[in-house]
mmCIF file with all atom_site columns, C-alpha atoms in Angstrom:
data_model
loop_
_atom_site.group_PDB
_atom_site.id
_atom_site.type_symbol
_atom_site.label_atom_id
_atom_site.label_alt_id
_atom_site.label_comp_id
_atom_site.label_asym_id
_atom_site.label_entity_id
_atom_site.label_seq_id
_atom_site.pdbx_PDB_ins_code
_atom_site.Cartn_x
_atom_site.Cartn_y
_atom_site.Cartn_z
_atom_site.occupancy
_atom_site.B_iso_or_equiv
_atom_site.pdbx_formal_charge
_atom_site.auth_seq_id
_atom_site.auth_comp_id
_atom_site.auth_asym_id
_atom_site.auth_atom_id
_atom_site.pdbx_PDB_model_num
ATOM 1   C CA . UNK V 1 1   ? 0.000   0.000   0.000   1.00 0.00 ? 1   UNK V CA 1
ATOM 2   C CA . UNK V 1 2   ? 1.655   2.988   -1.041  1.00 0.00 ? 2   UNK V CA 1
ATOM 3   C CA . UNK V 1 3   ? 2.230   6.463   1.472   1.00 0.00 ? 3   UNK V CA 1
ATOM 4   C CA . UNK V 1 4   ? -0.692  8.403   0.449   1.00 0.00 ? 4   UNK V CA 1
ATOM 5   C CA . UNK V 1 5   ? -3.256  5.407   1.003   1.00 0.00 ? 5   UNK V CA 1
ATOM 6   C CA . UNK V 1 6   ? -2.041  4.147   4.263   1.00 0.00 ? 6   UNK V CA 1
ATOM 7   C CA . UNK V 1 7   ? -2.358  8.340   5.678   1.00 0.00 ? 7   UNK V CA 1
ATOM 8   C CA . UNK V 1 8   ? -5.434  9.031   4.117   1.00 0.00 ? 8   UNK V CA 1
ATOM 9   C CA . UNK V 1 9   ? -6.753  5.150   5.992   1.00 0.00 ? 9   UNK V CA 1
ATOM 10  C CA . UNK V 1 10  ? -5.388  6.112   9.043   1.00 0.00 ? 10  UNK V CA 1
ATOM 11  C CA . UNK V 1 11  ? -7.036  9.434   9.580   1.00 0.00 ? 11  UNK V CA 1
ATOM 12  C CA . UNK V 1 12  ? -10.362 8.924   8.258   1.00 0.00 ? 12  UNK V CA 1
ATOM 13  C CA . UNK V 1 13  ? -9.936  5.640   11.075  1.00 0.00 ? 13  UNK V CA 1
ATOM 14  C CA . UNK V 1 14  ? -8.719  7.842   13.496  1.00 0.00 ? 14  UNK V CA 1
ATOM 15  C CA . UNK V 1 15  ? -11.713 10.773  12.464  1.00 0.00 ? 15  UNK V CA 1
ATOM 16  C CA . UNK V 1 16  ? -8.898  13.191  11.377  1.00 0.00 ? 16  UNK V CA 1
ATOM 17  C CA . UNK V 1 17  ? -9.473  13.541  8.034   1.00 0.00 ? 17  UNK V CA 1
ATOM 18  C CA . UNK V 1 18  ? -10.393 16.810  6.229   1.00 0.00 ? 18  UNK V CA 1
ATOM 19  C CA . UNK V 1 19  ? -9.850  16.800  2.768   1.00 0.00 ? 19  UNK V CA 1
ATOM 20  C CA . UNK V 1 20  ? -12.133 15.271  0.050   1.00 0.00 ? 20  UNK V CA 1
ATOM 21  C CA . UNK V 1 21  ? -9.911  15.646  -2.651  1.00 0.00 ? 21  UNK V CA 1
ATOM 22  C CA . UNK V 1 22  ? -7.233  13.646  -1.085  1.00 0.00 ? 22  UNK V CA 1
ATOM 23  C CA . UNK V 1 23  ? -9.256  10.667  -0.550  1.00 0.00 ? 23  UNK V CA 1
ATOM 24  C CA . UNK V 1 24  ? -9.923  10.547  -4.182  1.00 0.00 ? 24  UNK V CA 1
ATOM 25  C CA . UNK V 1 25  ? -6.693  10.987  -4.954  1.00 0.00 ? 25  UNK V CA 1
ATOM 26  C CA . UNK V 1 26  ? -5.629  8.477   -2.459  1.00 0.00 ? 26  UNK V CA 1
ATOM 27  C CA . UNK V 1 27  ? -7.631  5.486   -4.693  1.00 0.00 ? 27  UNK V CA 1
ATOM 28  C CA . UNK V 1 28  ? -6.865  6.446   -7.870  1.00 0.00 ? 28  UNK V CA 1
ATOM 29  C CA . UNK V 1 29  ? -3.174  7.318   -7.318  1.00 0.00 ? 29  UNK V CA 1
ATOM 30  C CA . UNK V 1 30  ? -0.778  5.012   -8.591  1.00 0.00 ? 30  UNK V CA 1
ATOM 31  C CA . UNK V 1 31  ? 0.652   4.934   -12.354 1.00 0.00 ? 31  UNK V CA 1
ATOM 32  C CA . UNK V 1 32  ? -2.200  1.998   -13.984 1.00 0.00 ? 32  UNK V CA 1
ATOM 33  C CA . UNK V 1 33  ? -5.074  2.557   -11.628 1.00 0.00 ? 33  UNK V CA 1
ATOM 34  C CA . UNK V 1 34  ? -6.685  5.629   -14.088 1.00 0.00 ? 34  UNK V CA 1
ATOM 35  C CA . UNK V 1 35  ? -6.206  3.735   -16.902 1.00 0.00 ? 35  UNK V CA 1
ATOM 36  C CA . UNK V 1 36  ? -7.566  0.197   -15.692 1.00 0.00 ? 36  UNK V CA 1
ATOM 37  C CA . UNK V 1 37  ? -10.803 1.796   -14.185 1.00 0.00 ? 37  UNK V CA 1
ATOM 38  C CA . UNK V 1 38  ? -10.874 3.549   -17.434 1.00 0.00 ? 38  UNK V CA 1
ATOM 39  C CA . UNK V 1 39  ? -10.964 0.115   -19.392 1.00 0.00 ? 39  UNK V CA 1
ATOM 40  C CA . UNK V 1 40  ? -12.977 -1.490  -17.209 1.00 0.00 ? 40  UNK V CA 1
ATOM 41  C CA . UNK V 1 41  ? -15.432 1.534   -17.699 1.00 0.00 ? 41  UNK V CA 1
ATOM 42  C CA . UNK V 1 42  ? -15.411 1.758   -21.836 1.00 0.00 ? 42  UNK V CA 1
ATOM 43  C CA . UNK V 1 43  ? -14.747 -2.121  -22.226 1.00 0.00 ? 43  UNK V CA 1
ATOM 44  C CA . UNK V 1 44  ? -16.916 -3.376  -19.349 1.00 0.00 ? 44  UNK V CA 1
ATOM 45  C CA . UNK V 1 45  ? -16.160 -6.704  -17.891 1.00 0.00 ? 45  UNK V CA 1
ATOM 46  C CA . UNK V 1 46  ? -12.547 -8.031  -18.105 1.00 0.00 ? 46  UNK V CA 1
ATOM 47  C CA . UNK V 1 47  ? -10.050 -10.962 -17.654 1.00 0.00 ? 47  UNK V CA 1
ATOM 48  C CA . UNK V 1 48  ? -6.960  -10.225 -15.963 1.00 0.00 ? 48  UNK V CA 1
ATOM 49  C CA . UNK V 1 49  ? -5.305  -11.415 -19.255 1.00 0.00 ? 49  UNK V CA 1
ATOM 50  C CA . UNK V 1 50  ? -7.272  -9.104  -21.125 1.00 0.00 ? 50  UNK V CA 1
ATOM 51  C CA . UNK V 1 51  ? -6.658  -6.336  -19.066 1.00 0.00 ? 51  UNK V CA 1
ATOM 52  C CA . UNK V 1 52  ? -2.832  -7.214  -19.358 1.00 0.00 ? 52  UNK V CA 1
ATOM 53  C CA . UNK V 1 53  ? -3.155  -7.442  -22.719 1.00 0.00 ? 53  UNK V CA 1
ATOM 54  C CA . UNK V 1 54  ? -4.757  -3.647  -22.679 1.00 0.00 ? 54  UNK V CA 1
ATOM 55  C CA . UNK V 1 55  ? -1.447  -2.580  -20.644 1.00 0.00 ? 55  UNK V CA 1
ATOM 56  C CA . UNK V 1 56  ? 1.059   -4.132  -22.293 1.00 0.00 ? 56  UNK V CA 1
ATOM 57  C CA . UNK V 1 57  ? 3.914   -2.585  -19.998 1.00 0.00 ? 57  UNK V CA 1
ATOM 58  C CA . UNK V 1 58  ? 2.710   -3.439  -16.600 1.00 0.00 ? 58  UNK V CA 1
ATOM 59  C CA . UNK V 1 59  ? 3.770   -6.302  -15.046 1.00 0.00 ? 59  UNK V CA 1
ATOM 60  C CA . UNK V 1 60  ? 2.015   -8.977  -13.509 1.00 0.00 ? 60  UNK V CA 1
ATOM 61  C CA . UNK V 1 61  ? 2.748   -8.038  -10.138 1.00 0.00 ? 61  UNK V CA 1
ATOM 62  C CA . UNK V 1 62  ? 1.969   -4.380  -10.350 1.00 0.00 ? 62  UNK V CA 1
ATOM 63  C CA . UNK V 1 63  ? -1.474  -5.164  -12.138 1.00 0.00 ? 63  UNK V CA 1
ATOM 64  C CA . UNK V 1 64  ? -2.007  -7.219  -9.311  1.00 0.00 ? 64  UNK V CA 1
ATOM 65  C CA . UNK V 1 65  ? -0.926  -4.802  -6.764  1.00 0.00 ? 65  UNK V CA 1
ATOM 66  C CA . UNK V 1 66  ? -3.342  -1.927  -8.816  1.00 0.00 ? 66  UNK V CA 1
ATOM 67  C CA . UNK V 1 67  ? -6.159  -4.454  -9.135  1.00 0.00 ? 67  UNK V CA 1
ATOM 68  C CA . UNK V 1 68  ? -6.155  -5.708  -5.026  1.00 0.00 ? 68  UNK V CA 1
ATOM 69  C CA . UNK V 1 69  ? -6.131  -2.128  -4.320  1.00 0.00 ? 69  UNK V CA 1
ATOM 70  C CA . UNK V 1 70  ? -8.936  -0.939  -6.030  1.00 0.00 ? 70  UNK V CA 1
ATOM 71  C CA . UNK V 1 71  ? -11.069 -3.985  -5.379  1.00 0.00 ? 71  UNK V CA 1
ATOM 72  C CA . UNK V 1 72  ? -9.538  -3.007  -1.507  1.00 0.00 ? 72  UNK V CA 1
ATOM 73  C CA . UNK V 1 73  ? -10.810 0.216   -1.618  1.00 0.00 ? 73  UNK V CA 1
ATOM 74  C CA . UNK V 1 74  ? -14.348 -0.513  -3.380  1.00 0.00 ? 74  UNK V CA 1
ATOM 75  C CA . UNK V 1 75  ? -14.145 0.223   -7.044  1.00 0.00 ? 75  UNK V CA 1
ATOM 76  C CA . UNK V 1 76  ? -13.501 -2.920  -8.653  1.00 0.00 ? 76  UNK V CA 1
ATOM 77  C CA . UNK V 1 77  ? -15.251 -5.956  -8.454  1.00 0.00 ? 77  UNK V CA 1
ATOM 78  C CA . UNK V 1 78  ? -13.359 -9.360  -8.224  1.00 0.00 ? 78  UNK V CA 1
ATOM 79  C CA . UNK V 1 79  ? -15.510 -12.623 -9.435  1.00 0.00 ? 79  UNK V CA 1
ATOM 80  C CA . UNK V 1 80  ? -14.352 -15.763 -9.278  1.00 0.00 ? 80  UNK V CA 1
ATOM 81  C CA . UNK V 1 81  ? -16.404 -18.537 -11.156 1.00 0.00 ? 81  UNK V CA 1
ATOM 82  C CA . UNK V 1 82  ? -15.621 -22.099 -9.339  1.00 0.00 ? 82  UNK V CA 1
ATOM 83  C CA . UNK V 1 83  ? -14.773 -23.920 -12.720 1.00 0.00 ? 83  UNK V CA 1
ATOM 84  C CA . UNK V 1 84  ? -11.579 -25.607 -13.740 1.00 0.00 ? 84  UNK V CA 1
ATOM 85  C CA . UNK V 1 85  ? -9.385  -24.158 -14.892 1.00 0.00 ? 85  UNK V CA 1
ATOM 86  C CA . UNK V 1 86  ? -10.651 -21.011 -12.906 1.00 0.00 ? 86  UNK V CA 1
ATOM 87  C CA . UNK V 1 87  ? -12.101 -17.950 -14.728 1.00 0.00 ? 87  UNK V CA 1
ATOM 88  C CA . UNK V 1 88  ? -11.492 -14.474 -12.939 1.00 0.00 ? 88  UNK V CA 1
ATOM 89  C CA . UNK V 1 89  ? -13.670 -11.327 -14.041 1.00 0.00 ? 89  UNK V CA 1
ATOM 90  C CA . UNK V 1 90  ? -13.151 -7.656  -13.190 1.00 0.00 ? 90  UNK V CA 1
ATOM 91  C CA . UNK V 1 91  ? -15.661 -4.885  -13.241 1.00 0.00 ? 91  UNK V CA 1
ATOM 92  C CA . UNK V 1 92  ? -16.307 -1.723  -12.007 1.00 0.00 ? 92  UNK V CA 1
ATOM 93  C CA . UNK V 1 93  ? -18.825 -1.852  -8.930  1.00 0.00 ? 93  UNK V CA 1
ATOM 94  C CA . UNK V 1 94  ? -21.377 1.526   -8.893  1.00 0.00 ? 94  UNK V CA 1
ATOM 95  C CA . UNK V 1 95  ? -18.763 3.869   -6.526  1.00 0.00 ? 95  UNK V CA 1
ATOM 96  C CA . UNK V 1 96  ? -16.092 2.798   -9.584  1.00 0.00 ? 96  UNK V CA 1
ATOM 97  C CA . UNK V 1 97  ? -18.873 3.428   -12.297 1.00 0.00 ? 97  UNK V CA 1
ATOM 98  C CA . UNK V 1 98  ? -19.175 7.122   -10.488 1.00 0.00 ? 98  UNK V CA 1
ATOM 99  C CA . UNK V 1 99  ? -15.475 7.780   -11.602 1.00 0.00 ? 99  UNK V CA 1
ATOM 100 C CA . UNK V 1 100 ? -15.514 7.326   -14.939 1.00 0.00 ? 100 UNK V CA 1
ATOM 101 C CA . UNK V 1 101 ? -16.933 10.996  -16.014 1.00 0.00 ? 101 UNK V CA 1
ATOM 102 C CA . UNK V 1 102 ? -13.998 12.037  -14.006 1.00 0.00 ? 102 UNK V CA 1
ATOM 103 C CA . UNK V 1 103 ? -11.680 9.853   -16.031 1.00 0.00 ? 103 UNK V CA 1
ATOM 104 C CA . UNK V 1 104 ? -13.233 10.836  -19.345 1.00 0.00 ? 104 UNK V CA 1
ATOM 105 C CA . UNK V 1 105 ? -12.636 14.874  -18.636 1.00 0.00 ? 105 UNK V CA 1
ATOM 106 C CA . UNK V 1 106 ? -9.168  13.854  -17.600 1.00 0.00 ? 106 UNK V CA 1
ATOM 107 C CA . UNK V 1 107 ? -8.811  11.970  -20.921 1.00 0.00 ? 107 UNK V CA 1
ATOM 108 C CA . UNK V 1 108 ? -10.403 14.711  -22.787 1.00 0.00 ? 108 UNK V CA 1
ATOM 109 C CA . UNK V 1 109 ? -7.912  17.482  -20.934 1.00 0.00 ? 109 UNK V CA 1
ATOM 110 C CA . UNK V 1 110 ? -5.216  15.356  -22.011 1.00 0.00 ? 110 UNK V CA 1
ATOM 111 C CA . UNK V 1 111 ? -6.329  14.850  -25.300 1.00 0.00 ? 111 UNK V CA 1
ATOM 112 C CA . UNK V 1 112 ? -7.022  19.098  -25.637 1.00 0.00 ? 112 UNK V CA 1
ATOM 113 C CA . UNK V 1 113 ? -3.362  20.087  -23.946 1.00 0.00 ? 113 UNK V CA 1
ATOM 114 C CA . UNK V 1 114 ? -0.906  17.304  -24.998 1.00 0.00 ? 114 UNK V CA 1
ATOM 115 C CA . UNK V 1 115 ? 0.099   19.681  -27.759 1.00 0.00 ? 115 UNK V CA 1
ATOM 116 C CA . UNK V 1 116 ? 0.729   22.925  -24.688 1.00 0.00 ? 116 UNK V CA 1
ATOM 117 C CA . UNK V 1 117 ? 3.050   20.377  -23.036 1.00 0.00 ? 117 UNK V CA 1
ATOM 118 C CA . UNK V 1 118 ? 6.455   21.405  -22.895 1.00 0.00 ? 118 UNK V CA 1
ATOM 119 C CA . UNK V 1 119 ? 8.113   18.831  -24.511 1.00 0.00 ? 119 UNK V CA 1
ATOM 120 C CA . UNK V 1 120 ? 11.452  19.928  -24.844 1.00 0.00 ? 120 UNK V CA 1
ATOM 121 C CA . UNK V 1 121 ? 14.120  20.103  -21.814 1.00 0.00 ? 121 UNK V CA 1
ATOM 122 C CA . UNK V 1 122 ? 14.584  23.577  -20.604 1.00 0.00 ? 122 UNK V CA 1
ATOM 123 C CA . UNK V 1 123 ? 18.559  23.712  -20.246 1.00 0.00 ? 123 UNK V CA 1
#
């Protein structure tokens, strides 16, 4: 669990927390976690190996990591159908469907200021 998780957890435990914004940013923080609930939110329902397949430069243990985390804090759902071998399926539940306008306008503000993004190194 990274810094900013385990804080924000340990002050809304110990009724010390004050800032909305960094409870968000406390579950969707982390480099994949944007871009899975974004897939799981445009593609629907997913296979790990699918979603691998979407990411093609994570690796299995950070998707892993990302995925436990979100399903931790509520916004993915992890089902497991008892069939051999077994079959895993990810989804959004409704607090991780409530995100995706969010991730949308940050894909959009992307997509509008990629080209204002100073790409060269100042030296």
């Amino acid at each position: 669990m990274d810094d900013l998780r385990s804080e924000i957890k340990r002050e809304i435990e110990d009724g010390e927390f004050n800032c909305e914004k960094e409870l968000t940013l406390s579950i969707i923080s982390g480099k994949w976690k944007i871009i899975i609930i974004y897939y799981l939110g445009t593609e629907g329902t997913l296979r790990f190996s699918e979603i691998k397949r979407l990411l093609p430069k994570i690796t299995h243990k950070v998707l892993t990591t990302q995925i436990r985390e979100l399903e931790e804090d509520g916004i993915v759902h992890r089902k497991v159908f008892p069939e051999v071998p077994s079959r895993v399926e990810y989804s959004l539940t409704n607090l991780g469907e409530s995100l995706i306008p969010i991730v949308l306008m940050m894909d959009e503000w992307g997509k509008k200021n990629i080209k204002l993004y100073p790409i060269t190194k100042h030296v």
